[in-house]
PDB file of C-alpha atoms in Angstrom:
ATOM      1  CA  UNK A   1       0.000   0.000   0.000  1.00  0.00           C
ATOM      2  CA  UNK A   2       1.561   3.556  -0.958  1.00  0.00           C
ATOM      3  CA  UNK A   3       2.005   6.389   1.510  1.00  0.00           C
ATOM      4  CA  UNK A   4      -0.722   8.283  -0.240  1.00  0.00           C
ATOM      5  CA  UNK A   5      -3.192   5.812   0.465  1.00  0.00           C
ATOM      6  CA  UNK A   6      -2.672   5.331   3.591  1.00  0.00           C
ATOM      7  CA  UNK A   7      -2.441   8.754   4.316  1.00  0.00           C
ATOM      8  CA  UNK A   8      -6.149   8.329   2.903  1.00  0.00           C
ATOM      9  CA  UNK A   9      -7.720   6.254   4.156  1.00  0.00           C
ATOM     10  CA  UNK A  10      -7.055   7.256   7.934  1.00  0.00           C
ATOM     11  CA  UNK A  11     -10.199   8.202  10.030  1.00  0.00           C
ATOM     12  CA  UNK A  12     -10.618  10.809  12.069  1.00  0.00           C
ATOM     13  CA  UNK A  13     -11.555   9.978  15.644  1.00  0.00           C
ATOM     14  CA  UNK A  14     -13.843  13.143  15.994  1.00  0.00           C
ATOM     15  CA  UNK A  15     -16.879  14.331  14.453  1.00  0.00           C
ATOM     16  CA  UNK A  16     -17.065  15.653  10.955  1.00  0.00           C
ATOM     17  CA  UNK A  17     -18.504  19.101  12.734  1.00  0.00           C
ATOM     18  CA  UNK A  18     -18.806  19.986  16.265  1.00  0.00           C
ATOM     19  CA  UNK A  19     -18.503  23.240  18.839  1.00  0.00           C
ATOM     20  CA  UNK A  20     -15.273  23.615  21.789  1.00  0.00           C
ATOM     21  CA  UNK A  21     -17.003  24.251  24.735  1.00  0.00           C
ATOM     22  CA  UNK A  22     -16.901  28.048  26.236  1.00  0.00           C
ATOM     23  CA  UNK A  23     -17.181  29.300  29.680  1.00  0.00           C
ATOM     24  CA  UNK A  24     -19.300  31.703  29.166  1.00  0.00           C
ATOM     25  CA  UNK A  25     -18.882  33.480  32.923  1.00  0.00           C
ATOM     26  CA  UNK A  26     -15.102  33.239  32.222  1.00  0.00           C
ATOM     27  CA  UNK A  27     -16.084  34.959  29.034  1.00  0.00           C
ATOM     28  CA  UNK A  28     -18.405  37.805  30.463  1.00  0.00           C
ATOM     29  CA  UNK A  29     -15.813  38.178  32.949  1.00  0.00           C
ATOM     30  CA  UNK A  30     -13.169  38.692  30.042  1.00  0.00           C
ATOM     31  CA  UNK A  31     -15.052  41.191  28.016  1.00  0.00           C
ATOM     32  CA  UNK A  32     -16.611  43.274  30.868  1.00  0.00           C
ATOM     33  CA  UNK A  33     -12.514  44.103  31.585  1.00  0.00           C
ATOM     34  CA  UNK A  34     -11.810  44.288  27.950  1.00  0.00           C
ATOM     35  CA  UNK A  35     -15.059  47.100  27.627  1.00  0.00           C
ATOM     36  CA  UNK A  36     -13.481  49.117  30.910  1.00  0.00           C
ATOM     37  CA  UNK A  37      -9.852  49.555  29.784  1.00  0.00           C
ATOM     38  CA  UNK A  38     -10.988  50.145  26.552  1.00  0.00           C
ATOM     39  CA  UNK A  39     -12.814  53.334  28.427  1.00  0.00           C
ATOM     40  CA  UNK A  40     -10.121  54.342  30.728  1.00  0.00           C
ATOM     41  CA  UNK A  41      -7.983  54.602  28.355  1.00  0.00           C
ATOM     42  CA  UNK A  42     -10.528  56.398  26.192  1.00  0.00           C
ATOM     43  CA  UNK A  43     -10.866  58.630  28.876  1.00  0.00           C
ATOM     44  CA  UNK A  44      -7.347  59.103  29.966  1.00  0.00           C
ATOM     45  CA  UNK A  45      -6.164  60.124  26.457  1.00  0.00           C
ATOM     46  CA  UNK A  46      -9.281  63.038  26.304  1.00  0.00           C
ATOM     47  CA  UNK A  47      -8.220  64.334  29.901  1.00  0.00           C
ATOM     48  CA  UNK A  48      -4.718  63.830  28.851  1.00  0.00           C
ATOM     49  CA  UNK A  49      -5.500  66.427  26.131  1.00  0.00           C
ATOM     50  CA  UNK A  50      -7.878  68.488  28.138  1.00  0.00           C
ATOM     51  CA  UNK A  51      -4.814  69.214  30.744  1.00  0.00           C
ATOM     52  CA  UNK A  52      -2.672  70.008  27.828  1.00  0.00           C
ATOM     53  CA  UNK A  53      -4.526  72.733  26.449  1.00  0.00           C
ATOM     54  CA  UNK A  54      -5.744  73.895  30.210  1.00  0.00           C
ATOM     55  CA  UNK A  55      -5.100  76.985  32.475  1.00  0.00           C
ATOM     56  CA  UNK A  56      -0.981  77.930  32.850  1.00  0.00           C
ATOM     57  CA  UNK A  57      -2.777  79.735  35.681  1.00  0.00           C
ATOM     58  CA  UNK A  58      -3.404  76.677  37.479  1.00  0.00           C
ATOM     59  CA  UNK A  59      -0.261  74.866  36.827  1.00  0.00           C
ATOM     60  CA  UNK A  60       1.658  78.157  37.814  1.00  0.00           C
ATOM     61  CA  UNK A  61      -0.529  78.098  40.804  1.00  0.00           C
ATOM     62  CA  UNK A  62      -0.013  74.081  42.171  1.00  0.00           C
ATOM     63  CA  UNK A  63       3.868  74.680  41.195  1.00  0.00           C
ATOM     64  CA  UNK A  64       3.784  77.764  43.676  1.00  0.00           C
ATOM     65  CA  UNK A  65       2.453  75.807  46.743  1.00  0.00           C
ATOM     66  CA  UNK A  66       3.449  72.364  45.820  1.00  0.00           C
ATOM     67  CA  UNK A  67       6.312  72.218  43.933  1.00  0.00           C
ATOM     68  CA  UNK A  68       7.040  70.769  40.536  1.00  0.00           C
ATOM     69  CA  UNK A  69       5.940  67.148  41.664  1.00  0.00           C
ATOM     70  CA  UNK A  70       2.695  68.612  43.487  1.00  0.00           C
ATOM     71  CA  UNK A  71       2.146  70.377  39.989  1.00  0.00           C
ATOM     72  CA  UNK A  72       2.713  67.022  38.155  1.00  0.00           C
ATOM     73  CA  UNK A  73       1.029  64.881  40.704  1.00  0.00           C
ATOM     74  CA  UNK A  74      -2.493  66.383  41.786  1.00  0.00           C
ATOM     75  CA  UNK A  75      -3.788  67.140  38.447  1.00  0.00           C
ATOM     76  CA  UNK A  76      -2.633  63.407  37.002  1.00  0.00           C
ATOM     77  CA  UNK A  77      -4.349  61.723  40.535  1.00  0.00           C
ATOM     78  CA  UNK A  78      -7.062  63.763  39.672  1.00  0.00           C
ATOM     79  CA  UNK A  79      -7.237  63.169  36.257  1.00  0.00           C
ATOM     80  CA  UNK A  80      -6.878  58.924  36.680  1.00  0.00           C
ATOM     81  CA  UNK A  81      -9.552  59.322  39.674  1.00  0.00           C
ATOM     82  CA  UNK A  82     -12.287  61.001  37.159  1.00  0.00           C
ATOM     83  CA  UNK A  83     -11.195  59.170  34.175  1.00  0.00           C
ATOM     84  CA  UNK A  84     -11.961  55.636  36.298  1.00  0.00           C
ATOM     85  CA  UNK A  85     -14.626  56.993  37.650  1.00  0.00           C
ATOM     86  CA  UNK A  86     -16.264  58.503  34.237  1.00  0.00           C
ATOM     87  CA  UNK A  87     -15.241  54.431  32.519  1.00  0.00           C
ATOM     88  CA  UNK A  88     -17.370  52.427  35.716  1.00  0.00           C
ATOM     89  CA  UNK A  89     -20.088  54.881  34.555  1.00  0.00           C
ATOM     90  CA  UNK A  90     -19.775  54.129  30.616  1.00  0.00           C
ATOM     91  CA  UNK A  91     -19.217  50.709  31.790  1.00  0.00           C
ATOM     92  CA  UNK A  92     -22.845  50.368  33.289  1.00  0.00           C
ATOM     93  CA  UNK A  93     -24.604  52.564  30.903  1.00  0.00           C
ATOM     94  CA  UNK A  94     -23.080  51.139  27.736  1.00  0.00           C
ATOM     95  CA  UNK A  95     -20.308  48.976  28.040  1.00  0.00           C
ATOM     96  CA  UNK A  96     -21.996  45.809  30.065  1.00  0.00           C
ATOM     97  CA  UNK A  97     -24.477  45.450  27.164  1.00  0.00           C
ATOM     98  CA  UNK A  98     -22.012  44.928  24.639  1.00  0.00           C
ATOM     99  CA  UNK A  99     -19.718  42.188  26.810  1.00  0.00           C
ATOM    100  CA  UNK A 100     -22.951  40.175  27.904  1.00  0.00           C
ATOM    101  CA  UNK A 101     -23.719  40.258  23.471  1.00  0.00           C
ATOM    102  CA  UNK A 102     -20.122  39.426  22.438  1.00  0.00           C
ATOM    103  CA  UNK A 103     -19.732  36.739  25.433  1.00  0.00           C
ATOM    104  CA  UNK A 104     -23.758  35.419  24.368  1.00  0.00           C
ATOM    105  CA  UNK A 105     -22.481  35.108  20.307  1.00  0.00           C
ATOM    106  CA  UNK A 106     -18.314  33.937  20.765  1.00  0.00           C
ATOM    107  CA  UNK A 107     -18.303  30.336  19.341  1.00  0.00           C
ATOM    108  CA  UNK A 108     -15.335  28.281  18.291  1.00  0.00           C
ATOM    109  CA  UNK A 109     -16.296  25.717  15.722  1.00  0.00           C
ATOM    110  CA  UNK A 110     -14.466  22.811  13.951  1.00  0.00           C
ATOM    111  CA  UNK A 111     -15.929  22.735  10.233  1.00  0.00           C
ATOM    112  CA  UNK A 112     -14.465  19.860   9.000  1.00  0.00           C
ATOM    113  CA  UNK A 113     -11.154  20.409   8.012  1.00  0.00           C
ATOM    114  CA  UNK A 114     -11.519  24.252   9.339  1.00  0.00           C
ATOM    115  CA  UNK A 115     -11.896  25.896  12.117  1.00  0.00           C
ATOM    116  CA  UNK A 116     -14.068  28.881  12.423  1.00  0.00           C
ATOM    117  CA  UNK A 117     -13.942  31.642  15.038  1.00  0.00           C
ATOM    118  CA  UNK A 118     -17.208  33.420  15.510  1.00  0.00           C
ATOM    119  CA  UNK A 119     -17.613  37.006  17.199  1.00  0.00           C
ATOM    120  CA  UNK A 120     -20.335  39.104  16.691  1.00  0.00           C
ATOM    121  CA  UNK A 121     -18.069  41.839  14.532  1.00  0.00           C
ATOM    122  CA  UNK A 122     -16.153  38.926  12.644  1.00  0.00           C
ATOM    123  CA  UNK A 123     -16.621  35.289  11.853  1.00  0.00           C
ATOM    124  CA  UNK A 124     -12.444  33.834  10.734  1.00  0.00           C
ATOM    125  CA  UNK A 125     -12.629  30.666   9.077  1.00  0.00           C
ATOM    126  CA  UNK A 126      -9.426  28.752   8.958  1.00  0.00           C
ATOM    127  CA  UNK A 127      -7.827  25.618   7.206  1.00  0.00           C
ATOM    128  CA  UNK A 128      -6.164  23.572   9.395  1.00  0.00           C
ATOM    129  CA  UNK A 129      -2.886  23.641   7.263  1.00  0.00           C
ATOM    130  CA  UNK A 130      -2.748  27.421   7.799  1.00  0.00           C
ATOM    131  CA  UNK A 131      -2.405  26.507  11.279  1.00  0.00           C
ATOM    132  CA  UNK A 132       1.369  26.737  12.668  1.00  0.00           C
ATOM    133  CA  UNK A 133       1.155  26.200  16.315  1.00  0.00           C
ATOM    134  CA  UNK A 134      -1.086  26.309  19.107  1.00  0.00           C
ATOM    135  CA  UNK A 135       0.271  28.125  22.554  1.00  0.00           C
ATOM    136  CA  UNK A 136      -1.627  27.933  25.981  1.00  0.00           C
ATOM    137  CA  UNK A 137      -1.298  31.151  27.222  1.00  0.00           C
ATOM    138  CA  UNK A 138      -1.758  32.067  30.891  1.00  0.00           C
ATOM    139  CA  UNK A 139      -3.375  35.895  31.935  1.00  0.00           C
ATOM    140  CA  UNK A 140      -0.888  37.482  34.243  1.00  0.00           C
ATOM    141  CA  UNK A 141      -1.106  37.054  37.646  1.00  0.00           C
ATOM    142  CA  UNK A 142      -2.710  40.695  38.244  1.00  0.00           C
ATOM    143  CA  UNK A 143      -5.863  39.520  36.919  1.00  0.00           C
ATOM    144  CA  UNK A 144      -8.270  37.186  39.458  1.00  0.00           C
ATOM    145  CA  UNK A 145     -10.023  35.347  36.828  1.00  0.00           C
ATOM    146  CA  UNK A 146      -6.123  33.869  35.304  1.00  0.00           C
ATOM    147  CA  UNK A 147      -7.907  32.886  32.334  1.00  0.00           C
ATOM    148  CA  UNK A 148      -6.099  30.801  29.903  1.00  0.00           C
ATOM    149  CA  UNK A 149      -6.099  31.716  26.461  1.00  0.00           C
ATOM    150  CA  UNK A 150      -5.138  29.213  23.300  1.00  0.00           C
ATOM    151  CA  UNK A 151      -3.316  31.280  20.432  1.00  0.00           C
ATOM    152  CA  UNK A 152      -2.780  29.632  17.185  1.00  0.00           C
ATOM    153  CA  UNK A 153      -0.919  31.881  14.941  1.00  0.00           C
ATOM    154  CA  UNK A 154      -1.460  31.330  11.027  1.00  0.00           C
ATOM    155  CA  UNK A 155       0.039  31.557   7.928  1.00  0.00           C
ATOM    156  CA  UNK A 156      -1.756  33.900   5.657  1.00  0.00           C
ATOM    157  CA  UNK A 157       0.720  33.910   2.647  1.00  0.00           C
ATOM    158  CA  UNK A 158       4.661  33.897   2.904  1.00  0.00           C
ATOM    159  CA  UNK A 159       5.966  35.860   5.457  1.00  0.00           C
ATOM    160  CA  UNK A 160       2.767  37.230   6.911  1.00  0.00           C
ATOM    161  CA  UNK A 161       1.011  35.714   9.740  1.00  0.00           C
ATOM    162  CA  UNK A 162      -1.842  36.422  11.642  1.00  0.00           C
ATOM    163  CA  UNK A 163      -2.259  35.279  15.586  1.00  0.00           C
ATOM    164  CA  UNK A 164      -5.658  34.182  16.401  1.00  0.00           C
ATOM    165  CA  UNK A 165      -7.046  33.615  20.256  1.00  0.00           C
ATOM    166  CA  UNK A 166      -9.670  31.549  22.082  1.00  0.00           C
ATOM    167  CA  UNK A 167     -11.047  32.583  25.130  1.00  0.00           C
ATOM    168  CA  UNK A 168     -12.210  30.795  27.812  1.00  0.00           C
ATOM    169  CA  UNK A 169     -12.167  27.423  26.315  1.00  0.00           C
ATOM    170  CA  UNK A 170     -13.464  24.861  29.180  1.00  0.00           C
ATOM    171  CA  UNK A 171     -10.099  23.207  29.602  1.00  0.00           C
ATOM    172  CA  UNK A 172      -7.931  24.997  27.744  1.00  0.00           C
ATOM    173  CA  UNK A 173      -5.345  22.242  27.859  1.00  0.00           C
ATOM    174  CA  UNK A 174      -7.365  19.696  26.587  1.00  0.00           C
ATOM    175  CA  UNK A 175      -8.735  21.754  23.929  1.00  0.00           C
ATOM    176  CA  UNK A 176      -5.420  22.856  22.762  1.00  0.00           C
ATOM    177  CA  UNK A 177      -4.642  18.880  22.625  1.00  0.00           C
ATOM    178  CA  UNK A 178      -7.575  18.140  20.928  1.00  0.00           C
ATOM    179  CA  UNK A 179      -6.718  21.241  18.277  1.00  0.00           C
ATOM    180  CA  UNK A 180      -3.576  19.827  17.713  1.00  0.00           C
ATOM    181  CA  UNK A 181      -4.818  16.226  17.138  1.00  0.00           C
ATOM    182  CA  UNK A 182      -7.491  17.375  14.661  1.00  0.00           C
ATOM    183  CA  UNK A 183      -4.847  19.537  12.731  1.00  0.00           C
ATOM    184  CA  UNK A 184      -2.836  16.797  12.450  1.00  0.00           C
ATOM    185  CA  UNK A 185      -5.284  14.316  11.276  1.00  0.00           C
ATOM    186  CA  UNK A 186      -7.150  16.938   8.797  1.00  0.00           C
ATOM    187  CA  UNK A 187      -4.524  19.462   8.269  1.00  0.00           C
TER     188      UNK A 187
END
Protein backbone atom coordinates (compact mmCIF):
# COMPACT_ATOMS: atom_id res chain seq x y z
CA UNK A 1 0.00 0.00 0.00
CA UNK A 2 1.56 3.56 -0.96
CA UNK A 3 2.01 6.39 1.51
CA UNK A 4 -0.72 8.28 -0.24
CA UNK A 5 -3.19 5.81 0.47
CA UNK A 6 -2.67 5.33 3.59
CA UNK A 7 -2.44 8.75 4.32
CA UNK A 8 -6.15 8.33 2.90
CA UNK A 9 -7.72 6.25 4.16
CA UNK A 10 -7.06 7.26 7.93
CA UNK A 11 -10.20 8.20 10.03
CA UNK A 12 -10.62 10.81 12.07
CA UNK A 13 -11.56 9.98 15.64
CA UNK A 14 -13.84 13.14 15.99
CA UNK A 15 -16.88 14.33 14.45
CA UNK A 16 -17.06 15.65 10.96
CA UNK A 17 -18.50 19.10 12.73
CA UNK A 18 -18.81 19.99 16.27
CA UNK A 19 -18.50 23.24 18.84
CA UNK A 20 -15.27 23.62 21.79
CA UNK A 21 -17.00 24.25 24.74
CA UNK A 22 -16.90 28.05 26.24
CA UNK A 23 -17.18 29.30 29.68
CA UNK A 24 -19.30 31.70 29.17
CA UNK A 25 -18.88 33.48 32.92
CA UNK A 26 -15.10 33.24 32.22
CA UNK A 27 -16.08 34.96 29.03
CA UNK A 28 -18.40 37.81 30.46
CA UNK A 29 -15.81 38.18 32.95
CA UNK A 30 -13.17 38.69 30.04
CA UNK A 31 -15.05 41.19 28.02
CA UNK A 32 -16.61 43.27 30.87
CA UNK A 33 -12.51 44.10 31.58
CA UNK A 34 -11.81 44.29 27.95
CA UNK A 35 -15.06 47.10 27.63
CA UNK A 36 -13.48 49.12 30.91
CA UNK A 37 -9.85 49.55 29.78
CA UNK A 38 -10.99 50.14 26.55
CA UNK A 39 -12.81 53.33 28.43
CA UNK A 40 -10.12 54.34 30.73
CA UNK A 41 -7.98 54.60 28.35
CA UNK A 42 -10.53 56.40 26.19
CA UNK A 43 -10.87 58.63 28.88
CA UNK A 44 -7.35 59.10 29.97
CA UNK A 45 -6.16 60.12 26.46
CA UNK A 46 -9.28 63.04 26.30
CA UNK A 47 -8.22 64.33 29.90
CA UNK A 48 -4.72 63.83 28.85
CA UNK A 49 -5.50 66.43 26.13
CA UNK A 50 -7.88 68.49 28.14
CA UNK A 51 -4.81 69.21 30.74
CA UNK A 52 -2.67 70.01 27.83
CA UNK A 53 -4.53 72.73 26.45
CA UNK A 54 -5.74 73.90 30.21
CA UNK A 55 -5.10 76.99 32.47
CA UNK A 56 -0.98 77.93 32.85
CA UNK A 57 -2.78 79.73 35.68
CA UNK A 58 -3.40 76.68 37.48
CA UNK A 59 -0.26 74.87 36.83
CA UNK A 60 1.66 78.16 37.81
CA UNK A 61 -0.53 78.10 40.80
CA UNK A 62 -0.01 74.08 42.17
CA UNK A 63 3.87 74.68 41.20
CA UNK A 64 3.78 77.76 43.68
CA UNK A 65 2.45 75.81 46.74
CA UNK A 66 3.45 72.36 45.82
CA UNK A 67 6.31 72.22 43.93
CA UNK A 68 7.04 70.77 40.54
CA UNK A 69 5.94 67.15 41.66
CA UNK A 70 2.70 68.61 43.49
CA UNK A 71 2.15 70.38 39.99
CA UNK A 72 2.71 67.02 38.15
CA UNK A 73 1.03 64.88 40.70
CA UNK A 74 -2.49 66.38 41.79
CA UNK A 75 -3.79 67.14 38.45
CA UNK A 76 -2.63 63.41 37.00
CA UNK A 77 -4.35 61.72 40.54
CA UNK A 78 -7.06 63.76 39.67
CA UNK A 79 -7.24 63.17 36.26
CA UNK A 80 -6.88 58.92 36.68
CA UNK A 81 -9.55 59.32 39.67
CA UNK A 82 -12.29 61.00 37.16
CA UNK A 83 -11.20 59.17 34.18
CA UNK A 84 -11.96 55.64 36.30
CA UNK A 85 -14.63 56.99 37.65
CA UNK A 86 -16.26 58.50 34.24
CA UNK A 87 -15.24 54.43 32.52
CA UNK A 88 -17.37 52.43 35.72
CA UNK A 89 -20.09 54.88 34.56
CA UNK A 90 -19.78 54.13 30.62
CA UNK A 91 -19.22 50.71 31.79
CA UNK A 92 -22.85 50.37 33.29
CA UNK A 93 -24.60 52.56 30.90
CA UNK A 94 -23.08 51.14 27.74
CA UNK A 95 -20.31 48.98 28.04
CA UNK A 96 -22.00 45.81 30.06
CA UNK A 97 -24.48 45.45 27.16
CA UNK A 98 -22.01 44.93 24.64
CA UNK A 99 -19.72 42.19 26.81
CA UNK A 100 -22.95 40.17 27.90
CA UNK A 101 -23.72 40.26 23.47
CA UNK A 102 -20.12 39.43 22.44
CA UNK A 103 -19.73 36.74 25.43
CA UNK A 104 -23.76 35.42 24.37
CA UNK A 105 -22.48 35.11 20.31
CA UNK A 106 -18.31 33.94 20.76
CA UNK A 107 -18.30 30.34 19.34
CA UNK A 108 -15.34 28.28 18.29
CA UNK A 109 -16.30 25.72 15.72
CA UNK A 110 -14.47 22.81 13.95
CA UNK A 111 -15.93 22.73 10.23
CA UNK A 112 -14.46 19.86 9.00
CA UNK A 113 -11.15 20.41 8.01
CA UNK A 114 -11.52 24.25 9.34
CA UNK A 115 -11.90 25.90 12.12
CA UNK A 116 -14.07 28.88 12.42
CA UNK A 117 -13.94 31.64 15.04
CA UNK A 118 -17.21 33.42 15.51
CA UNK A 119 -17.61 37.01 17.20
CA UNK A 120 -20.33 39.10 16.69
CA UNK A 121 -18.07 41.84 14.53
CA UNK A 122 -16.15 38.93 12.64
CA UNK A 123 -16.62 35.29 11.85
CA UNK A 124 -12.44 33.83 10.73
CA UNK A 125 -12.63 30.67 9.08
CA UNK A 126 -9.43 28.75 8.96
CA UNK A 127 -7.83 25.62 7.21
CA UNK A 128 -6.16 23.57 9.40
CA UNK A 129 -2.89 23.64 7.26
CA UNK A 130 -2.75 27.42 7.80
CA UNK A 131 -2.40 26.51 11.28
CA UNK A 132 1.37 26.74 12.67
CA UNK A 133 1.15 26.20 16.32
CA UNK A 134 -1.09 26.31 19.11
CA UNK A 135 0.27 28.12 22.55
CA UNK A 136 -1.63 27.93 25.98
CA UNK A 137 -1.30 31.15 27.22
CA UNK A 138 -1.76 32.07 30.89
CA UNK A 139 -3.38 35.90 31.94
CA UNK A 140 -0.89 37.48 34.24
CA UNK A 141 -1.11 37.05 37.65
CA UNK A 142 -2.71 40.70 38.24
CA UNK A 143 -5.86 39.52 36.92
CA UNK A 144 -8.27 37.19 39.46
CA UNK A 145 -10.02 35.35 36.83
CA UNK A 146 -6.12 33.87 35.30
CA UNK A 147 -7.91 32.89 32.33
CA UNK A 148 -6.10 30.80 29.90
CA UNK A 149 -6.10 31.72 26.46
CA UNK A 150 -5.14 29.21 23.30
CA UNK A 151 -3.32 31.28 20.43
CA UNK A 152 -2.78 29.63 17.18
CA UNK A 153 -0.92 31.88 14.94
CA UNK A 154 -1.46 31.33 11.03
CA UNK A 155 0.04 31.56 7.93
CA UNK A 156 -1.76 33.90 5.66
CA UNK A 157 0.72 33.91 2.65
CA UNK A 158 4.66 33.90 2.90
CA UNK A 159 5.97 35.86 5.46
CA UNK A 160 2.77 37.23 6.91
CA UNK A 161 1.01 35.71 9.74
CA UNK A 162 -1.84 36.42 11.64
CA UNK A 163 -2.26 35.28 15.59
CA UNK A 164 -5.66 34.18 16.40
CA UNK A 165 -7.05 33.62 20.26
CA UNK A 166 -9.67 31.55 22.08
CA UNK A 167 -11.05 32.58 25.13
CA UNK A 168 -12.21 30.80 27.81
CA UNK A 169 -12.17 27.42 26.31
CA UNK A 170 -13.46 24.86 29.18
CA UNK A 171 -10.10 23.21 29.60
CA UNK A 172 -7.93 25.00 27.74
CA UNK A 173 -5.34 22.24 27.86
CA UNK A 174 -7.37 19.70 26.59
CA UNK A 175 -8.73 21.75 23.93
CA UNK A 176 -5.42 22.86 22.76
CA UNK A 177 -4.64 18.88 22.63
CA UNK A 178 -7.58 18.14 20.93
CA UNK A 179 -6.72 21.24 18.28
CA UNK A 180 -3.58 19.83 17.71
CA UNK A 181 -4.82 16.23 17.14
CA UNK A 182 -7.49 17.38 14.66
CA UNK A 183 -4.85 19.54 12.73
CA UNK A 184 -2.84 16.80 12.45
CA UNK A 185 -5.28 14.32 11.28
CA UNK A 186 -7.15 16.94 8.80
CA UNK A 187 -4.52 19.46 8.27
Amino acid sequence: MATSEIILSMKTNHPESFEIEIDRKKLLRISKRDELSGYFVLLMLIAGLAILCGSKAYFISLYMTFGLWGALLIPGLLTVATAWALAKLLMLIFGNRRAIKFADAYRVLIDGSCLRVVTPRTDHKIHFRQIVDFELLKESPFYTDKVNTIMMRTTVGGQNSMSIKLLAAVNPLRTRDLLAEIDAQRG
